[in-house]
Amino acid sequence: MELEQMYASMGISSKVFRFGQAVEESLKERFSAIDRTAEANQLKVLSAFRKEKLSESHLSGTTGYGYNDTGRETLEKVYADIFHTEDALVRPQITCGTHALYTALAGNLRPGDELLSPVGAPYDTLQEVIGIRPSNGSLAEYGITYRQVDLLPDESFDYAGIRKAINAKTKLVTIQRSKGYSSRHTLSVGQIGELIRFIKGVKPDVICMVDNCYGEFVELNEPSDAGADMVVGSLIKNPGGGLAPIGGYIAGRADCVENAAFRLASPGLGREVGATLNVNRSFFQGLFFAPTVTAGALKGAIFAASVYEKLGFEVHPKAAEKRHDIIQAITFHKPEGLVAFCEGIQAASPVDSYVRPEPWPMPGYDSDVIMAAGTFVSGASIELSADGPLREPYTAYFQGGLTYDHAKFGILLALQKLADQGLAPII
Ligand SMILES: *Cc1c(COP(=O)(O)O)cnc(C)c1O
């Protein structure tokens, strides 16, 4: 069989290949449901391009101050259409997801205001933004206080606790959709909608912001369809479609987006400045690809969960669980397992495939961390990547893949590395 031989020539034994084929065969129905979501989301994106009359002139950018950048203005209208919001800010000057979230928070909060997270601790980097871990320039240093209500032991919302936490100072509520590196489940858009309805019932004028990282285009709706006042994310994750080389977005209520724009640039200038240099084309084209790229990454995550669950490893979410983001956690309980997995992902990469990832002491972590990422855009986690801290329970966080075929090869090569070392029960 030709395909089997090609895999063999790339180091995949016929046992591993056939195991993978059998797993894939069992996923046909789930994959076709994902394809239907991608199809609907592709139409949503195309419809916005058509409505805003995207033209060739929008694909080139501006320099200097960036006044009258019609490409940038059209892109922002397209984002607002897709997220069904009044407005959007989509900029290469937003350096990453953390910066987008910081800009949204700092632009909309004033000294004396309080920020609430009703879904437990936010993503690591946000803890320094807020000042949960003391940090130079944090919101705490500007007199913005913070409250947190954890999820209940069964991972449901602590409505009584949330009601108690909301007070006269509560100005903004931040809701993280994806589990990130925590062990809770990822929230569905439906669950986020329920939570926002409850919060608005207690205090109607509170701003509800959703950290939408890794969640875009996974479902048919976005949190902004479920009542969120702002949705915020990174362009080197789902919505950049693998082509955006940098950037972030904030879509939402016009006044909230405006506040963020003044924070990003400067009071008085706001959204009027910000040259796009040469990124407009990749922002548009990446967005065009984003629904199918996200679908490929989702299929890869489900394939990985199914492969490793069948072999007896703990996976989170479980293979059969409904998906609300593209992250897959696989637990090895052995450092060699985590390292072998990451080596396989790295070796399968289009860039730096010959490099061997080594655990290193990353700032902000209390143990060494191993990372595998052979990406076209540095650090882009919509591309196939895996990482994990070298400590119990030795969990690899795996995500991305610009094509499902690449994700599949990475997962099989990782399995081969584990099998070769006797770390996976496949002979
Ligand atoms: C990636 C991510 C962030 C931060 O984005 P960076 O681009 O790494 O700064 C914030 N929240 C969640 C849930 C994320 O997945």
GROMACS .gro file of C-alpha atoms in nm, residues 44-383:
model
  340
   44LYS     CA    1  -1.991   3.368   0.748
   45VAL     CA    2  -1.642   3.496   0.663
   46LEU     CA    3  -1.710   3.520   0.290
   47SER     CA    4  -2.036   3.697   0.350
   48ALA     CA    5  -1.852   3.965   0.551
   49PHE     CA    6  -1.590   4.005   0.273
   50ARG     CA    7  -1.869   4.052   0.020
   51LYS     CA    8  -2.071   4.286   0.239
   52GLU     CA    9  -1.772   4.514   0.298
   53LYS     CA   10  -1.673   4.494  -0.070
   54LEU     CA   11  -1.317   4.380  -0.009
   55SER     CA   12  -1.111   4.492  -0.306
   56GLU     CA   13  -0.755   4.453  -0.424
   57SER     CA   14  -0.664   4.801  -0.301
   58HIS     CA   15  -0.744   4.690   0.057
   59LEU     CA   16  -0.472   4.428   0.047
   60SER     CA   17  -0.185   4.674   0.055
   61GLY     CA   18  -0.109   4.888   0.356
   62THR     CA   19   0.012   5.221   0.480
   63THR     CA   20   0.330   5.351   0.641
   64GLY     CA   21   0.405   5.625   0.892
   65TYR     CA   22   0.100   5.736   1.090
   66GLY     CA   23  -0.126   5.511   0.887
   67TYR     CA   24  -0.404   5.765   0.835
   68ASN     CA   25  -0.686   5.658   0.602
   69ASP     CA   26  -0.580   5.298   0.584
   70THR     CA   27  -0.886   5.167   0.401
   71GLY     CA   28  -0.759   4.809   0.418
   72ARG     CA   29  -0.737   4.828   0.797
   73GLU     CA   30  -1.078   4.995   0.821
   74THR     CA   31  -1.236   4.730   0.599
   75LEU     CA   32  -1.074   4.450   0.798
   76GLU     CA   33  -1.215   4.593   1.120
   77LYS     CA   34  -1.562   4.611   0.966
   78VAL     CA   35  -1.525   4.251   0.850
   79TYR     CA   36  -1.435   4.138   1.203
   80ALA     CA   37  -1.732   4.329   1.344
   81ASP     CA   38  -1.960   4.155   1.089
   82ILE     CA   39  -1.825   3.810   1.173
   83PHE     CA   40  -1.856   3.860   1.549
   84HIS     CA   41  -2.188   4.047   1.511
   85THR     CA   42  -2.054   4.341   1.710
   86GLU     CA   43  -2.083   4.717   1.665
   87ASP     CA   44  -1.713   4.759   1.610
   88ALA     CA   45  -1.371   4.594   1.615
   89LEU     CA   46  -1.006   4.685   1.656
   90VAL     CA   47  -0.773   4.453   1.461
   91ARG     CA   48  -0.412   4.562   1.460
   92PRO     CA   49  -0.056   4.447   1.407
   93GLN     CA   50   0.037   4.687   1.690
   94ILE     CA   51  -0.138   4.445   1.927
   95THR     CA   52   0.162   4.222   1.989
   96CYS     CA   53  -0.007   3.909   2.125
   97GLY     CA   54  -0.314   3.777   2.306
   98THR     CA   55  -0.202   3.905   2.644
   99HIS     CA   56  -0.155   4.253   2.498
  100ALA     CA   57  -0.501   4.246   2.339
  101LEU     CA   58  -0.656   4.148   2.672
  102TYR     CA   59  -0.450   4.409   2.858
  103THR     CA   60  -0.555   4.678   2.610
  104ALA     CA   61  -0.923   4.589   2.650
  105LEU     CA   62  -0.897   4.585   3.028
  106ALA     CA   63  -0.680   4.893   3.077
  107GLY     CA   64  -0.880   5.090   2.823
  108ASN     CA   65  -1.209   5.026   2.997
  109LEU     CA   66  -1.114   5.029   3.366
  110ARG     CA   67  -1.040   5.341   3.573
  111PRO     CA   68  -0.887   5.382   3.919
  112GLY     CA   69  -1.137   5.268   4.181
  113ASP     CA   70  -1.304   5.018   3.948
  114GLU     CA   71  -1.310   4.649   4.024
  115LEU     CA   72  -1.251   4.358   3.787
  116LEU     CA   73  -1.418   4.021   3.849
  117SER     CA   74  -1.329   3.677   3.717
  118PRO     CA   75  -1.624   3.445   3.787
  119VAL     CA   76  -1.452   3.139   3.635
  120GLY     CA   77  -1.150   3.100   3.861
  121ALA     CA   78  -0.794   3.214   3.801
  122PRO     CA   79  -0.723   3.359   3.458
  123TYR     CA   80  -0.444   3.254   3.220
  124ASP     CA   81  -0.093   3.282   3.365
  125THR     CA   82   0.011   3.598   3.183
  126LEU     CA   83  -0.313   3.776   3.282
  127GLN     CA   84  -0.223   3.727   3.646
  128GLU     CA   85   0.061   3.974   3.604
  129VAL     CA   86  -0.158   4.211   3.400
  130ILE     CA   87  -0.411   4.221   3.682
  131GLY     CA   88  -0.153   4.217   3.961
  132ILE     CA   89  -0.257   3.886   4.118
  133ARG     CA   90   0.115   3.824   4.099
  134PRO     CA   91   0.274   4.164   4.168
  135SER     CA   92   0.408   4.309   3.846
  136ASN     CA   93   0.545   4.640   3.725
  137GLY     CA   94   0.262   4.843   3.567
  138SER     CA   95  -0.018   4.603   3.665
  139LEU     CA   96  -0.380   4.719   3.691
  140ALA     CA   97  -0.341   4.688   4.068
  141GLU     CA   98  -0.073   4.959   4.060
  142TYR     CA   99  -0.332   5.189   3.899
  143GLY     CA  100  -0.581   5.131   4.180
  144ILE     CA  101  -0.796   4.874   4.003
  145THR     CA  102  -0.899   4.599   4.241
  146TYR     CA  103  -0.971   4.237   4.153
  147ARG     CA  104  -1.202   3.968   4.278
  148GLN     CA  105  -1.225   3.606   4.177
  149VAL     CA  106  -1.495   3.345   4.221
  150ASP     CA  107  -1.381   2.990   4.158
  151LEU     CA  108  -1.589   2.727   3.984
  152LEU     CA  109  -1.764   2.481   4.217
  153PRO     CA  110  -1.606   2.136   4.265
  154ASP     CA  111  -1.829   1.997   3.987
  155GLU     CA  112  -1.699   2.281   3.761
  156SER     CA  113  -2.035   2.460   3.749
  157PHE     CA  114  -2.065   2.836   3.810
  158ASP     CA  115  -2.089   2.947   4.173
  159TYR     CA  116  -2.391   3.172   4.114
  160ALA     CA  117  -2.435   3.253   4.483
  161GLY     CA  118  -2.068   3.345   4.514
  162ILE     CA  119  -2.081   3.556   4.198
  163ARG     CA  120  -2.387   3.744   4.318
  164LYS     CA  121  -2.208   3.818   4.645
  165ALA     CA  122  -1.888   3.929   4.468
  166ILE     CA  123  -2.060   4.184   4.241
  167ASN     CA  124  -2.066   4.524   4.412
  168ALA     CA  125  -2.090   4.895   4.338
  169LYS     CA  126  -1.729   4.901   4.212
  170THR     CA  127  -1.760   4.605   3.975
  171LYS     CA  128  -1.707   4.752   3.629
  172LEU     CA  129  -1.589   4.463   3.415
  173VAL     CA  130  -1.618   4.086   3.423
  174THR     CA  131  -1.357   3.874   3.245
  175ILE     CA  132  -1.455   3.526   3.130
  176GLN     CA  133  -1.192   3.292   2.988
  177ARG     CA  134  -1.346   3.056   2.733
  178SER     CA  135  -1.058   2.811   2.699
  179LYS     CA  136  -0.923   2.614   2.990
  180GLY     CA  137  -0.571   2.727   2.894
  181TYR     CA  138  -0.327   2.538   3.113
  182SER     CA  139  -0.573   2.475   3.395
  183SER     CA  140  -0.747   2.145   3.452
  184ARG     CA  141  -1.107   2.269   3.423
  185HIS     CA  142  -1.313   2.213   3.109
  186THR     CA  143  -1.342   2.473   2.835
  187LEU     CA  144  -1.665   2.672   2.840
  188SER     CA  145  -1.913   2.641   2.556
  189VAL     CA  146  -2.064   2.954   2.403
  190GLY     CA  147  -2.396   2.840   2.555
  191GLN     CA  148  -2.249   2.826   2.905
  192ILE     CA  149  -2.086   3.166   2.860
  193GLY     CA  150  -2.424   3.306   2.751
  194GLU     CA  151  -2.591   3.169   3.066
  195LEU     CA  152  -2.323   3.321   3.285
  196ILE     CA  153  -2.351   3.662   3.116
  197ARG     CA  154  -2.731   3.660   3.149
  198PHE     CA  155  -2.696   3.595   3.520
  199ILE     CA  156  -2.435   3.868   3.568
  200LYS     CA  157  -2.637   4.124   3.370
  201GLY     CA  158  -2.939   4.026   3.583
  202VAL     CA  159  -2.745   4.125   3.894
  203LYS     CA  160  -2.582   4.437   3.743
  204PRO     CA  161  -2.697   4.534   3.394
  205ASP     CA  162  -2.426   4.791   3.318
  206VAL     CA  163  -2.126   4.568   3.392
  207ILE     CA  164  -1.902   4.509   3.088
  208CYS     CA  165  -1.868   4.138   3.008
  209MET     CA  166  -1.542   4.056   2.827
  210VAL     CA  167  -1.454   3.711   2.696
  211ASP     CA  168  -1.097   3.589   2.645
  212ASN     CA  169  -1.173   3.409   2.319
  213CYS     CA  170  -0.822   3.265   2.258
  214TYR     CA  171  -0.832   2.924   2.085
  215GLY     CA  172  -1.212   2.934   2.063
  216GLU     CA  173  -1.276   3.122   1.738
  217PHE     CA  174  -1.464   2.925   1.470
  218VAL     CA  175  -1.486   2.610   1.683
  219GLU     CA  176  -1.862   2.658   1.715
  220LEU     CA  177  -2.119   2.822   1.490
  221ASN     CA  178  -2.160   3.111   1.732
  222GLU     CA  179  -1.911   3.327   1.917
  223PRO     CA  180  -1.947   3.461   2.273
  224SER     CA  181  -2.047   3.798   2.123
  225ASP     CA  182  -2.359   3.620   1.992
  226ALA     CA  183  -2.434   3.522   2.352
  227GLY     CA  184  -2.423   3.866   2.512
  228ALA     CA  185  -2.051   3.942   2.554
  229ASP     CA  186  -1.971   4.314   2.527
  230MET     CA  187  -1.616   4.240   2.407
  231VAL     CA  188  -1.442   3.934   2.264
  232VAL     CA  189  -1.065   3.938   2.255
  233GLY     CA  190  -0.803   3.716   2.097
  234SER     CA  191  -0.473   3.663   1.920
  235LEU     CA  192  -0.413   3.652   1.545
  236ILE     CA  193  -0.138   3.391   1.578
  237LYS     CA  194  -0.409   3.156   1.700
  238ASN     CA  195  -0.734   3.061   1.521
  239PRO     CA  196  -0.849   3.381   1.344
  240GLY     CA  197  -0.512   3.447   1.178
  241GLY     CA  198  -0.547   3.117   0.992
  242GLY     CA  199  -0.171   3.058   1.018
  243LEU     CA  200  -0.094   3.346   0.782
  244ALA     CA  201  -0.112   3.646   1.014
  245PRO     CA  202   0.246   3.709   1.128
  246ILE     CA  203   0.143   3.911   1.439
  247GLY     CA  204  -0.160   4.083   1.584
  248GLY     CA  205  -0.466   4.075   1.804
  249TYR     CA  206  -0.830   4.177   1.793
  250ILE     CA  207  -1.095   4.329   2.019
  251ALA     CA  208  -1.451   4.311   1.884
  252GLY     CA  209  -1.745   4.449   2.074
  253ARG     CA  210  -1.959   4.742   2.176
  254ALA     CA  211  -1.850   5.063   2.004
  255ASP     CA  212  -1.772   5.248   2.329
  256CYS     CA  213  -1.564   4.958   2.464
  257VAL     CA  214  -1.364   4.924   2.140
  258GLU     CA  215  -1.311   5.301   2.133
  259ASN     CA  216  -1.176   5.298   2.488
  260ALA     CA  217  -0.937   5.019   2.394
  261ALA     CA  218  -0.818   5.210   2.086
  262PHE     CA  219  -0.729   5.515   2.296
  263ARG     CA  220  -0.532   5.290   2.526
  264LEU     CA  221  -0.353   5.114   2.241
  265ALA     CA  222  -0.240   5.432   2.065
  266SER     CA  223  -0.287   5.742   2.277
  267PRO     CA  224  -0.565   5.963   2.411
  268GLY     CA  225  -0.670   6.191   2.130
  269LEU     CA  226  -0.534   5.964   1.858
  270GLY     CA  227  -0.711   5.635   1.915
  271ARG     CA  228  -0.790   5.427   1.611
  272GLU     CA  229  -0.698   5.692   1.353
  273VAL     CA  230  -0.329   5.596   1.366
  274GLY     CA  231  -0.155   5.264   1.320
  275ALA     CA  232   0.009   5.184   0.987
  276THR     CA  233  -0.044   4.829   0.864
  277LEU     CA  234   0.282   4.812   0.664
  278ASN     CA  235   0.244   4.489   0.467
  279VAL     CA  236   0.013   4.280   0.683
  280ASN     CA  237  -0.334   4.354   0.543
  281ARG     CA  238  -0.315   4.080   0.281
  282SER     CA  239  -0.214   3.813   0.533
  283PHE     CA  240  -0.478   3.930   0.782
  284PHE     CA  241  -0.753   3.897   0.520
  285GLN     CA  242  -0.623   3.578   0.366
  286GLY     CA  243  -0.560   3.422   0.707
  287LEU     CA  244  -0.913   3.506   0.816
  288PHE     CA  245  -1.039   3.351   0.494
  289PHE     CA  246  -0.857   3.025   0.581
  290ALA     CA  247  -0.935   3.039   0.955
  291PRO     CA  248  -1.253   2.825   0.955
  292THR     CA  249  -1.087   2.533   0.773
  293VAL     CA  250  -0.756   2.568   0.959
  294THR     CA  251  -0.944   2.561   1.290
  295ALA     CA  252  -1.135   2.254   1.168
  296GLY     CA  253  -0.806   2.077   1.087
  297ALA     CA  254  -0.668   2.160   1.430
  298LEU     CA  255  -0.987   2.031   1.594
  299LYS     CA  256  -0.968   1.704   1.404
  300GLY     CA  257  -0.604   1.670   1.508
  301ALA     CA  258  -0.699   1.723   1.873
  302ILE     CA  259  -0.973   1.460   1.853
  303PHE     CA  260  -0.744   1.218   1.670
  304ALA     CA  261  -0.477   1.266   1.940
  305ALA     CA  262  -0.729   1.216   2.221
  306SER     CA  263  -0.860   0.900   2.055
  307VAL     CA  264  -0.516   0.752   1.986
  308TYR     CA  265  -0.381   0.811   2.336
  309GLU     CA  266  -0.702   0.726   2.521
  310LYS     CA  267  -0.715   0.389   2.343
  311LEU     CA  268  -0.361   0.321   2.461
  312GLY     CA  269  -0.459   0.390   2.822
  313PHE     CA  270  -0.329   0.744   2.872
  314GLU     CA  271  -0.533   1.012   3.049
  315VAL     CA  272  -0.655   1.269   2.802
  316HIS     CA  273  -0.840   1.595   2.863
  317PRO     CA  274  -1.088   1.650   2.708
  318LYS     CA  275  -1.177   1.285   2.659
  319ALA     CA  276  -1.192   1.150   2.306
  320ALA     CA  277  -1.572   1.150   2.286
  321GLU     CA  278  -1.628   1.486   2.458
  322LYS     CA  279  -1.771   1.784   2.275
  323ARG     CA  280  -1.504   2.042   2.184
  324HIS     CA  281  -1.507   2.414   2.255
  325ASP     CA  282  -1.141   2.492   2.180
  326ILE     CA  283  -0.845   2.330   2.001
  327ILE     CA  284  -0.630   2.234   2.302
  328GLN     CA  285  -0.567   1.870   2.391
  329ALA     CA  286  -0.393   1.761   2.710
  330ILE     CA  287  -0.230   1.417   2.732
  331THR     CA  288  -0.085   1.295   3.060
  332PHE     CA  289   0.215   1.061   3.073
  333HIS     CA  290   0.301   1.047   3.445
  334LYS     CA  291   0.665   1.004   3.336
  335PRO     CA  292   0.912   1.271   3.223
  336GLU     CA  293   1.038   1.044   2.942
  337GLY     CA  294   0.685   1.019   2.805
  338LEU     CA  295   0.637   1.395   2.787
  339VAL     CA  296   0.982   1.444   2.633
  340ALA     CA  297   0.934   1.168   2.372
  341PHE     CA  298   0.595   1.312   2.273
  342CYS     CA  299   0.739   1.661   2.221
  343GLU     CA  300   1.036   1.517   2.028
  344GLY     CA  301   0.793   1.348   1.790
  345ILE     CA  302   0.592   1.666   1.733
  346GLN     CA  303   0.911   1.862   1.668
  347ALA     CA  304   1.049   1.600   1.428
  348ALA     CA  305   0.724   1.615   1.230
  349SER     CA  306   0.745   1.995   1.186
  350PRO     CA  307   0.794   2.168   0.852
  351VAL     CA  308   1.052   2.404   1.008
  352ASP     CA  309   1.336   2.292   1.238
  353SER     CA  310   1.242   1.925   1.212
  354TYR     CA  311   1.603   1.827   1.284
  355VAL     CA  312   1.611   2.013   1.615
  356ARG     CA  313   1.567   1.823   1.939
  357PRO     CA  314   1.365   2.012   2.202
  358GLU     CA  315   1.522   2.026   2.548
  359PRO     CA  316   1.353   2.110   2.879
  360TRP     CA  317   1.461   2.455   3.002
  361PRO     CA  318   1.383   2.680   3.300
  362MET     CA  319   1.128   2.921   3.149
  363PRO     CA  320   1.062   3.246   3.338
  364GLY     CA  321   0.745   3.231   3.544
  365TYR     CA  322   0.746   2.852   3.588
  366ASP     CA  323   0.863   2.664   3.894
  367SER     CA  324   0.995   2.371   3.689
  368ASP     CA  325   1.163   2.317   3.354
  369VAL     CA  326   0.937   2.336   3.050
  370ILE     CA  327   0.970   2.149   2.720
  371MET     CA  328   0.833   2.301   2.399
  372ALA     CA  329   0.798   2.164   2.050
  373ALA     CA  330   0.718   2.414   1.777
  374GLY     CA  331   0.859   2.408   1.428
  375THR     CA  332   0.641   2.689   1.301
  376PHE     CA  333   0.646   2.932   1.009
  377VAL     CA  334   0.537   3.215   1.241
  378SER     CA  335   0.744   3.213   1.557
  379GLY     CA  336   0.545   3.083   1.852
  380ALA     CA  337   0.220   3.058   1.655
  381SER     CA  338   0.013   2.800   1.837
  382ILE     CA  339  -0.241   2.761   1.557
  383GLU     CA  340   0.049   2.571   1.402
   0.00000   0.00000   0.00000
